[in-house]
XYZ file of C-alpha atoms in Angstrom:
585
model
C 0.000 0.000 0.000
C 2.923 2.406 0.646
C 3.997 2.125 -2.961
C 0.632 3.113 -4.428
C 0.405 6.793 -3.319
C 3.962 7.480 -4.402
C 3.191 6.119 -7.841
C 0.080 8.280 -8.019
C 2.008 11.481 -7.242
C 4.650 10.651 -9.813
C 2.028 10.344 -12.528
C 0.561 13.803 -11.699
C 3.965 15.474 -11.985
C 4.367 14.038 -15.442
C 1.165 15.686 -16.608
C 2.269 19.020 -15.117
C 5.585 18.859 -17.008
C 3.793 18.263 -20.285
C 1.434 21.150 -19.630
C 4.307 23.454 -18.708
C 6.196 22.401 -21.804
C 3.123 23.101 -23.942
C 2.785 26.564 -22.417
C 6.485 27.284 -23.009
C 6.234 26.097 -26.588
C 3.103 28.149 -27.142
C 4.712 31.354 -25.893
C 7.932 30.608 -27.722
C 6.012 29.967 -30.915
C 4.113 33.205 -30.481
C 7.369 35.090 -29.984
C 8.904 33.446 -33.033
C 5.796 34.183 -35.080
C 5.820 37.790 -33.910
C 9.488 38.138 -34.728
C 8.891 36.573 -38.142
C 5.969 38.965 -38.709
C 8.050 41.968 -37.662
C 11.336 41.057 -39.309
C 10.468 38.873 -42.263
C 7.056 39.965 -43.454
C 7.273 43.642 -42.431
C 10.975 44.016 -41.850
C 11.614 46.554 -44.589
C 8.634 48.643 -43.527
C 9.660 48.649 -39.857
C 13.267 49.448 -40.679
C 12.036 52.394 -42.723
C 9.934 53.597 -39.803
C 12.909 53.320 -37.488
C 15.046 55.210 -39.960
C 12.411 57.922 -40.176
C 12.819 58.466 -36.464
C 16.585 58.117 -36.497
C 17.596 59.477 -39.924
C 16.582 62.852 -41.310
C 17.055 64.311 -44.756
C 17.924 67.994 -44.787
C 17.110 69.078 -48.364
C 19.021 71.826 -50.129
C 17.350 73.900 -52.796
C 18.986 74.183 -56.198
C 19.888 77.673 -57.381
C 17.871 78.534 -60.480
C 19.903 79.563 -63.514
C 20.174 83.266 -64.273
C 18.681 85.034 -67.273
C 21.168 87.313 -69.013
C 20.996 89.797 -71.860
C 23.170 89.326 -74.926
C 26.098 91.111 -73.238
C 25.844 89.117 -70.007
C 23.895 91.716 -68.004
C 21.706 90.052 -65.352
C 17.966 90.177 -66.020
C 16.847 87.530 -63.500
C 18.691 85.915 -60.616
C 17.947 84.357 -57.209
C 17.920 85.594 -53.618
C 17.897 83.776 -50.277
C 15.094 84.125 -47.761
C 14.307 82.467 -44.417
C 10.919 80.922 -43.705
C 9.310 79.513 -40.565
C 7.699 76.066 -40.854
C 6.044 73.446 -38.681
C 5.992 69.710 -39.265
C 2.333 68.712 -38.740
C 3.277 65.088 -38.055
C 5.282 66.214 -35.034
C 2.851 68.848 -33.757
C -0.659 67.633 -33.004
C -3.651 69.736 -32.078
C -2.892 69.285 -28.380
C 0.720 70.524 -28.656
C 0.032 73.319 -31.142
C -1.385 76.109 -28.867
C 1.671 76.081 -26.609
C 4.060 76.000 -29.577
C 2.112 78.749 -31.348
C 2.314 81.099 -28.366
C 5.979 80.323 -27.877
C 6.749 81.020 -31.552
C 4.793 84.268 -31.402
C 7.041 85.433 -28.572
C 10.295 84.243 -30.116
C 9.863 85.532 -33.682
C 7.631 88.487 -32.825
C 4.610 87.555 -34.934
C 0.939 87.675 -33.908
C -0.359 84.325 -32.669
C -3.516 84.866 -34.723
C -1.410 85.145 -37.893
C 0.411 81.896 -37.102
C -2.924 80.220 -36.409
C -4.376 81.375 -39.732
C -1.326 80.221 -41.697
C -1.446 76.784 -40.043
C -5.091 76.360 -40.941
C -4.718 77.560 -44.520
C -1.642 75.383 -45.083
C -3.082 72.159 -43.713
C -2.793 69.248 -46.140
C -3.673 65.572 -46.082
C -0.172 64.497 -47.146
C 1.470 65.910 -44.031
C 3.780 68.312 -45.855
C 5.339 70.962 -43.683
C 3.364 74.170 -43.366
C 4.876 77.616 -43.892
C 3.899 79.902 -41.007
C 5.919 82.956 -42.062
C 8.221 83.961 -44.903
C 10.951 86.532 -45.338
C 12.150 86.412 -41.724
C 14.658 89.048 -40.697
C 18.095 88.028 -39.480
C 17.289 88.889 -35.853
C 14.175 86.680 -35.996
C 16.241 83.790 -37.346
C 18.860 84.243 -34.597
C 16.241 84.317 -31.818
C 14.653 81.140 -33.184
C 17.935 79.269 -33.390
C 18.928 80.317 -29.879
C 15.753 78.708 -28.518
C 15.259 75.934 -31.076
C 15.609 73.183 -28.426
C 12.319 74.291 -26.911
C 10.492 74.600 -30.214
C 10.189 70.968 -31.252
C 8.235 70.535 -34.491
C 9.114 74.002 -35.780
C 12.004 74.869 -38.052
C 13.520 77.781 -39.931
C 14.715 76.883 -43.392
C 16.307 78.695 -46.302
C 14.229 79.285 -49.426
C 15.480 80.527 -52.762
C 13.255 83.040 -54.504
C 13.466 84.502 -57.987
C 14.648 88.089 -58.174
C 14.327 90.525 -61.074
C 16.747 93.392 -60.403
C 15.195 95.628 -63.069
C 11.638 95.213 -61.804
C 9.089 95.475 -64.608
C 11.669 95.460 -67.405
C 10.911 92.763 -70.019
C 8.415 91.161 -67.630
C 6.402 89.557 -70.441
C 9.536 88.050 -71.968
C 11.151 86.846 -68.755
C 7.910 85.672 -67.149
C 7.658 84.703 -63.486
C 7.817 81.713 -61.145
C 5.510 80.556 -58.359
C 5.166 77.671 -55.931
C 3.826 74.255 -56.854
C 0.142 73.729 -56.137
C -1.026 70.558 -54.399
C -3.091 69.421 -57.372
C -0.089 69.495 -59.728
C 2.403 67.966 -57.325
C 1.448 64.392 -58.239
C 2.422 65.067 -61.868
C 5.641 66.897 -60.999
C 6.945 64.637 -58.216
C 8.182 61.884 -60.608
C 10.228 64.542 -62.396
C 12.200 65.300 -59.235
C 10.163 68.240 -57.966
C 9.492 68.809 -54.271
C 6.509 70.505 -52.733
C 8.737 73.494 -51.873
C 9.752 73.966 -55.517
C 8.886 76.940 -57.660
C 8.239 76.546 -61.371
C 8.156 78.900 -64.337
C 4.628 80.058 -65.130
C 5.101 82.272 -68.189
C 7.666 83.645 -70.596
C 11.205 82.297 -70.753
C 10.910 81.067 -67.155
C 8.271 78.579 -68.266
C 9.578 77.693 -71.714
C 13.092 76.896 -70.444
C 12.079 75.433 -67.068
C 14.154 72.277 -67.559
C 17.255 74.298 -68.433
C 16.940 76.702 -65.502
C 15.654 74.661 -62.545
C 18.613 72.539 -61.415
C 18.461 69.474 -59.116
C 17.854 69.141 -55.387
C 20.569 68.034 -53.025
C 20.765 67.552 -49.255
C 22.345 65.993 -46.176
C 21.290 62.693 -44.634
C 21.928 62.903 -40.886
C 21.374 60.678 -37.839
C 19.580 62.281 -34.892
C 18.929 61.230 -31.306
C 15.581 61.162 -29.495
C 15.822 64.926 -28.887
C 16.245 65.572 -32.592
C 19.897 66.598 -32.246
C 22.252 65.693 -35.082
C 24.675 62.926 -34.104
C 26.483 62.375 -37.397
C 26.280 63.019 -41.132
C 25.553 59.822 -43.044
C 25.725 61.163 -46.593
C 25.626 64.330 -48.616
C 24.585 65.253 -52.145
C 25.322 68.722 -53.433
C 22.464 70.562 -55.076
C 23.026 71.070 -58.793
C 22.455 74.638 -59.887
C 20.405 75.350 -62.978
C 22.119 76.625 -66.093
C 22.291 80.299 -66.986
C 20.477 81.320 -70.159
C 21.718 84.139 -72.361
C 18.954 85.879 -74.271
C 19.149 87.946 -77.441
C 17.719 90.987 -75.633
C 19.832 94.118 -75.412
C 19.415 95.690 -71.966
C 19.944 99.277 -73.107
C 17.485 98.934 -75.991
C 14.971 97.158 -73.757
C 15.189 100.023 -71.275
C 14.570 102.486 -74.115
C 11.517 100.480 -75.208
C 10.111 100.478 -71.674
C 10.544 104.254 -71.404
C 8.979 104.828 -74.817
C 5.882 102.827 -73.868
C 5.397 104.779 -70.657
C 3.633 107.380 -72.797
C 0.755 105.041 -73.705
C -1.694 103.133 -71.532
C -1.663 100.045 -73.745
C 0.700 98.996 -76.487
C 3.766 97.022 -77.532
C 7.210 97.410 -79.058
C 9.213 94.765 -80.907
C 12.776 95.288 -82.128
C 14.729 92.577 -83.934
C 17.697 91.905 -86.171
C 16.263 91.645 -89.717
C 18.999 89.268 -90.854
C 18.679 86.667 -88.085
C 15.385 87.330 -86.294
C 17.119 87.817 -82.935
C 14.834 89.850 -80.635
C 16.670 92.897 -79.273
C 13.741 94.366 -77.327
C 10.170 93.292 -76.646
C 7.896 95.244 -74.322
C 4.177 95.374 -73.598
C 1.887 97.742 -71.695
C 0.355 97.564 -69.195
C 2.957 95.460 -67.458
C 3.706 93.999 -64.046
C 6.581 93.437 -61.643
C 7.458 89.705 -61.569
C 9.007 90.218 -58.127
C 5.489 90.246 -56.627
C 5.355 86.479 -57.244
C 8.339 85.961 -54.925
C 6.982 84.598 -52.706
C 3.356 85.428 -53.673
C 1.174 88.444 -54.566
C -1.020 90.014 -51.924
C -4.781 90.139 -52.450
C -4.572 93.727 -53.687
C -1.760 92.807 -56.089
C -3.797 89.878 -57.409
C -6.695 92.223 -57.991
C -4.448 94.562 -59.979
C -2.972 91.692 -62.020
C -6.474 90.532 -62.958
C -7.801 93.984 -63.870
C -9.640 94.540 -67.196
C -6.458 96.048 -68.676
C -4.877 92.562 -68.434
C -1.301 93.485 -67.444
C -0.206 89.830 -67.718
C -1.173 89.762 -71.421
C 1.706 90.143 -73.862
C 0.306 92.510 -76.481
C 3.241 91.881 -78.802
C 1.624 88.490 -79.465
C -1.990 89.676 -79.822
C -3.740 90.654 -83.052
C -4.932 94.175 -83.904
C -6.104 95.869 -87.141
C -2.892 96.736 -89.043
C -4.372 99.811 -90.757
C -2.162 101.459 -93.397
C 0.869 99.338 -92.541
C -0.999 96.640 -94.505
C -0.524 98.679 -97.688
C 2.822 96.924 -98.044
C 0.883 93.657 -98.486
C -1.476 95.283 -101.010
C 1.564 96.590 -102.903
C 3.043 93.087 -102.970
C -0.268 91.678 -104.242
C -0.472 94.252 -107.032
C 3.130 93.947 -108.182
C 3.540 90.180 -107.799
C 0.196 89.423 -109.508
C 1.444 90.982 -112.752
C -1.469 93.399 -112.909
C 0.855 96.285 -112.031
C 4.488 97.074 -112.698
C 7.007 99.218 -110.850
C 6.136 102.089 -113.217
C 2.334 101.799 -112.991
C 0.325 104.901 -112.070
C -3.126 105.111 -110.483
C -5.311 108.217 -110.347
C -6.046 109.360 -106.801
C -8.883 111.613 -105.640
C -10.546 113.044 -102.526
C -13.377 110.516 -102.723
C -13.556 107.154 -104.457
C -17.014 105.855 -105.399
C -17.769 102.234 -106.277
C -20.997 100.225 -106.458
C -23.042 103.109 -105.105
C -20.786 103.847 -102.129
C -18.122 106.533 -101.746
C -14.934 106.277 -99.703
C -13.032 109.376 -98.670
C -9.332 110.143 -98.554
C -7.210 112.814 -96.913
C -6.054 114.289 -100.222
C -5.890 113.925 -103.992
C -2.439 113.630 -105.593
C -3.322 112.940 -109.214
C -1.788 109.925 -110.950
C 0.904 108.444 -108.691
C 2.955 105.253 -108.445
C 3.470 102.807 -105.600
C 6.417 104.517 -103.830
C 4.634 107.855 -103.538
C 1.349 106.139 -102.622
C 3.127 104.520 -99.671
C 4.765 107.825 -98.748
C 1.488 109.751 -98.498
C -0.568 106.674 -97.522
C -3.156 107.254 -100.256
C -6.333 105.314 -99.532
C -7.920 105.852 -102.939
C -4.804 104.436 -104.608
C -5.058 101.216 -102.611
C -8.837 100.909 -102.894
C -8.363 100.576 -106.642
C -5.367 98.244 -106.407
C -7.284 95.964 -104.057
C -10.314 95.817 -106.360
C -8.186 95.088 -109.408
C -6.149 92.246 -107.895
C -9.088 90.810 -105.920
C -9.224 89.156 -102.497
C -7.505 85.941 -103.558
C -4.283 87.741 -104.510
C -4.581 90.043 -101.513
C -4.741 87.262 -98.932
C -2.229 85.156 -100.827
C 0.276 88.003 -100.457
C -0.578 88.379 -96.741
C 0.127 84.711 -96.076
C 3.288 84.893 -98.122
C 4.514 87.686 -95.832
C 3.843 85.616 -92.692
C 0.426 86.935 -91.654
C -2.242 84.573 -90.340
C 0.296 82.191 -88.757
C 2.460 82.027 -85.659
C 6.043 83.163 -86.110
C 7.833 80.288 -84.382
C 9.157 82.305 -81.447
C 9.951 80.164 -78.396
C 6.963 81.369 -76.354
C 4.629 79.179 -78.376
C 1.841 78.989 -75.798
C 1.470 82.765 -75.631
C 1.469 83.661 -79.334
C -1.711 84.017 -81.384
C -1.883 83.681 -85.199
C -3.859 86.868 -85.798
C -6.703 86.835 -88.300
C -7.038 86.955 -92.078
C -10.775 87.316 -92.606
C -10.970 86.114 -96.224
C -13.969 84.829 -98.197
C -13.941 81.386 -96.575
C -13.724 82.874 -93.085
C -16.600 85.268 -93.687
C -18.815 82.526 -95.038
C -18.010 80.127 -92.205
C -18.111 82.583 -89.312
C -20.636 85.180 -90.434
C -22.582 83.115 -92.955
C -22.242 85.890 -95.535
C -20.743 86.180 -98.984
C -17.844 88.409 -99.941
C -18.530 91.918 -101.290
C -16.450 94.670 -102.916
C -16.709 96.600 -99.635
C -14.753 93.804 -97.954
C -12.020 94.040 -100.585
C -11.815 97.830 -100.285
C -11.520 97.820 -96.496
C -9.062 94.910 -96.476
C -6.806 96.675 -98.987
C -6.084 99.422 -96.438
C -5.751 97.118 -93.426
C -9.228 97.442 -91.923
C -12.122 94.981 -91.730
C -11.592 91.443 -90.459
C -7.808 91.702 -90.253
C -5.698 91.291 -87.133
C -1.932 91.314 -87.138
C 0.374 90.890 -84.153
C 3.353 93.230 -83.641
C 5.724 90.245 -83.827
C 4.227 89.232 -87.205
C 4.615 92.773 -88.477
C 8.268 92.733 -87.413
C 8.797 89.681 -89.659
C 7.186 91.469 -92.605
C 9.419 94.536 -92.310
C 12.441 92.292 -91.795
C 11.625 90.510 -95.077
C 11.647 93.832 -96.922
C 14.824 94.926 -95.130
C 16.824 91.721 -95.726
C 15.909 91.175 -99.376
C 13.013 88.719 -99.155
C 13.724 86.303 -96.305
C 11.071 85.474 -93.715
C 13.007 85.111 -90.458
C 11.989 83.246 -87.322
C 12.037 85.582 -84.297
C 13.895 84.103 -81.350
C 14.910 85.030 -77.801
C 17.747 82.536 -77.390
C 20.615 82.343 -79.860
C 20.319 79.379 -82.208
C 21.026 78.601 -85.861
C 19.140 81.097 -87.993
C 16.037 79.750 -89.702
C 14.934 81.761 -92.741
C 12.437 81.080 -95.495
C 12.867 82.567 -98.946
C 9.558 84.105 -100.061
C 10.739 84.823 -103.611
C 9.689 88.447 -104.154
C 10.709 89.929 -107.488
C 13.692 92.296 -107.271
C 11.517 95.049 -108.780
C 8.887 94.516 -106.051
C 11.495 94.790 -103.306
C 12.924 97.944 -104.836
C 9.484 99.604 -105.026
C 8.814 98.748 -101.379
C 12.180 100.054 -100.234
C 11.813 103.267 -102.229
C 8.300 103.817 -100.875
C 9.206 103.130 -97.237
C 12.150 105.502 -97.488
C 9.931 108.236 -98.947
C 7.512 107.816 -96.001
C 10.308 109.301 -93.880
C 11.762 111.827 -96.296
C 8.561 113.376 -97.708
C 5.638 111.488 -96.249
C 3.818 110.764 -92.981
C 6.861 110.070 -90.771
C 9.183 113.023 -91.420
C 9.870 113.060 -87.678
C 12.346 110.257 -88.330
C 14.202 112.190 -91.042
C 16.786 113.214 -88.457
C 20.463 113.926 -89.222
C 21.365 112.313 -85.893
C 19.996 109.005 -87.186
C 21.038 106.879 -90.142
C 18.529 106.822 -93.035
C 15.264 105.345 -91.760
C 12.536 103.598 -93.778
C 9.084 102.616 -92.562
C 5.331 103.037 -92.663
C 2.751 104.651 -90.406
C -0.713 103.283 -89.688
C -3.794 104.578 -87.902
C -6.366 101.880 -87.208
C -10.014 102.614 -86.550
C -11.618 100.903 -83.550
C -14.964 102.623 -82.995
C -16.301 103.672 -80.576
C -12.874 103.593 -78.911
C -9.932 105.820 -79.911
C -7.782 104.803 -82.900
C -4.764 102.505 -82.779
C -1.374 103.933 -83.804
C 1.337 101.963 -85.655
C 4.775 102.488 -87.042
C 6.960 99.780 -88.555
C 10.374 100.480 -89.970
C 14.073 99.741 -90.157
C 17.487 101.410 -90.370
C 19.905 102.053 -91.933
C 17.742 102.013 -95.024
C 20.528 100.713 -97.291
C 21.981 98.078 -94.908
C 19.405 97.463 -92.192
C 20.533 96.157 -88.801
C 17.389 96.830 -86.786
C 13.632 96.544 -87.367
C 11.279 98.247 -84.910
C 7.504 97.962 -84.581
C 5.717 100.359 -82.226
C 2.024 100.060 -81.426
C -0.328 102.114 -79.282
C -3.627 100.364 -78.535
C -6.525 102.862 -78.542
C -3.951 105.569 -77.989
C -5.673 108.084 -80.247
C -3.591 110.247 -82.563
C -1.787 109.013 -85.661
C 0.986 106.580 -86.372
C 3.264 109.475 -87.231
C 2.544 111.349 -84.013
C 2.219 108.515 -81.464
C 4.146 105.470 -82.708
C 6.929 107.111 -84.742
C 8.321 108.984 -81.691
C 8.620 105.648 -79.873
C 10.645 104.248 -82.748
C 12.843 107.333 -82.783
C 13.637 106.902 -79.092
C 14.837 103.343 -79.689
C 16.845 104.294 -82.751
C 18.543 107.080 -80.833
C 19.660 104.472 -78.309
C 20.681 101.799 -80.815
C 22.566 104.018 -83.254
C 24.114 106.422 -80.729
C 27.706 107.018 -81.696
C 27.422 105.160 -85.006
C 27.432 108.249 -87.259
C 30.549 110.297 -88.050
C 31.112 113.023 -85.489
C 28.889 111.453 -82.834
C 30.137 110.501 -79.395
C 30.440 106.710 -79.009
C 27.700 104.849 -77.178
C 28.442 104.545 -73.477
């Protein structure tokens, strides 16, 4: 009997050992499974999370390339600024009020302003929020002295675009602005960051890839307090490339001053041999510096006013008025219906099909050169009727009208309008009439020509019949031979020279200038005031510069409003080029 109880107790201990072993195995298996789940299945993810807490990337902005004029003068550059940010992932709603009040004291900004900026900058992605921009050096120093107690906030350097000449060439240079959240998803694969700024118009936009550069930064290890322990790696930011434009700073400044006399208008100056743009200005204009960092509400209101200061009027179409008489001359002479010696009787009033059309004077029987010089309407009414609309619009297209010029700013240029028979039938549902031919022959009616297109036309006359491609960045010259007869070119050159010597632009017959050739135009735009045009080139025998000046609804005449603008630019360009003149400074 003594053996029985001992055997019974021994059996119970065996069951306890098995149970304990099962429990140990169960917990061990759970630990192994958990470790496998953490390290094998989600190891990469967890390591990344750990690195996010331990390793920080301190990005460094790339310096955007400068924009230079043809002599290397700076037109656009970059400047450094300091901004205050918070990291929303590190600062929750509970921690924010204390941090906000502390920041308000340290950097000297109203707490309400910081609150408003945090709310307006909130984003689902958790990107850092800019609380203030353009901090002064003393604000930056105070922040850095007390940074240990401002966890979740940071002061970082930003690089903003700077235009040292303000409004000068604003429509050519364009402007930059920050990336919007809705476009970030498209730009991120191209290496952009949410802090980036991109070109929005002009050269800044068209040459964005050339100018922007590449981000760099430091990868650092930090401790639990966020203090840097060591630098793990570093990649230098790659600056964008400078871009030299064909603009001439002195001539551009002269164009800006000349346009200050009109409320709306444009000036284009180019090399007639190559198409290189030497000056291009538009009014009204704007200061691209207001976009760095961003326009105020009042500035936005001004930029979106009915006068449309952001619109480049050098690329918009307007009635060409009497400047179009060059096209009508080409149509008459190239059609074979007229020769260089042909004469047409002019009169005070020309009547046709029961309607009469007035003129500002009768000159008897005159030829093409003198008709251009005095801008005789009755002469060109008759030429237009004799050659007909087909020849008229054929000549216009031949001279580059009705099509874009090929300048780099392709998204901003319009083709103008050649309202021929097909257009009138399609758009207005009406047939062509002699009245349409008469008005078109003198540059009125359904005709719209851009200043940049007109510059090509005058360049073609100046260079002997080549249609150049205007450009803002030096590149191999692209020219198209339009095949005008030598006699046609000579008539045009003689006529455009006589406009200055005896005709409607005698203001430019100045001994301080080389011989100038050109044509005035006064375009009707009822009930608004007239448009004023002048297109011309100099020296008349070996042209090096074409200038188009346009005043939109300026009132007055081409010879009194636009010609003085051209004279101002020519005085600048040709200063010191004539014998006895002081050299250009």
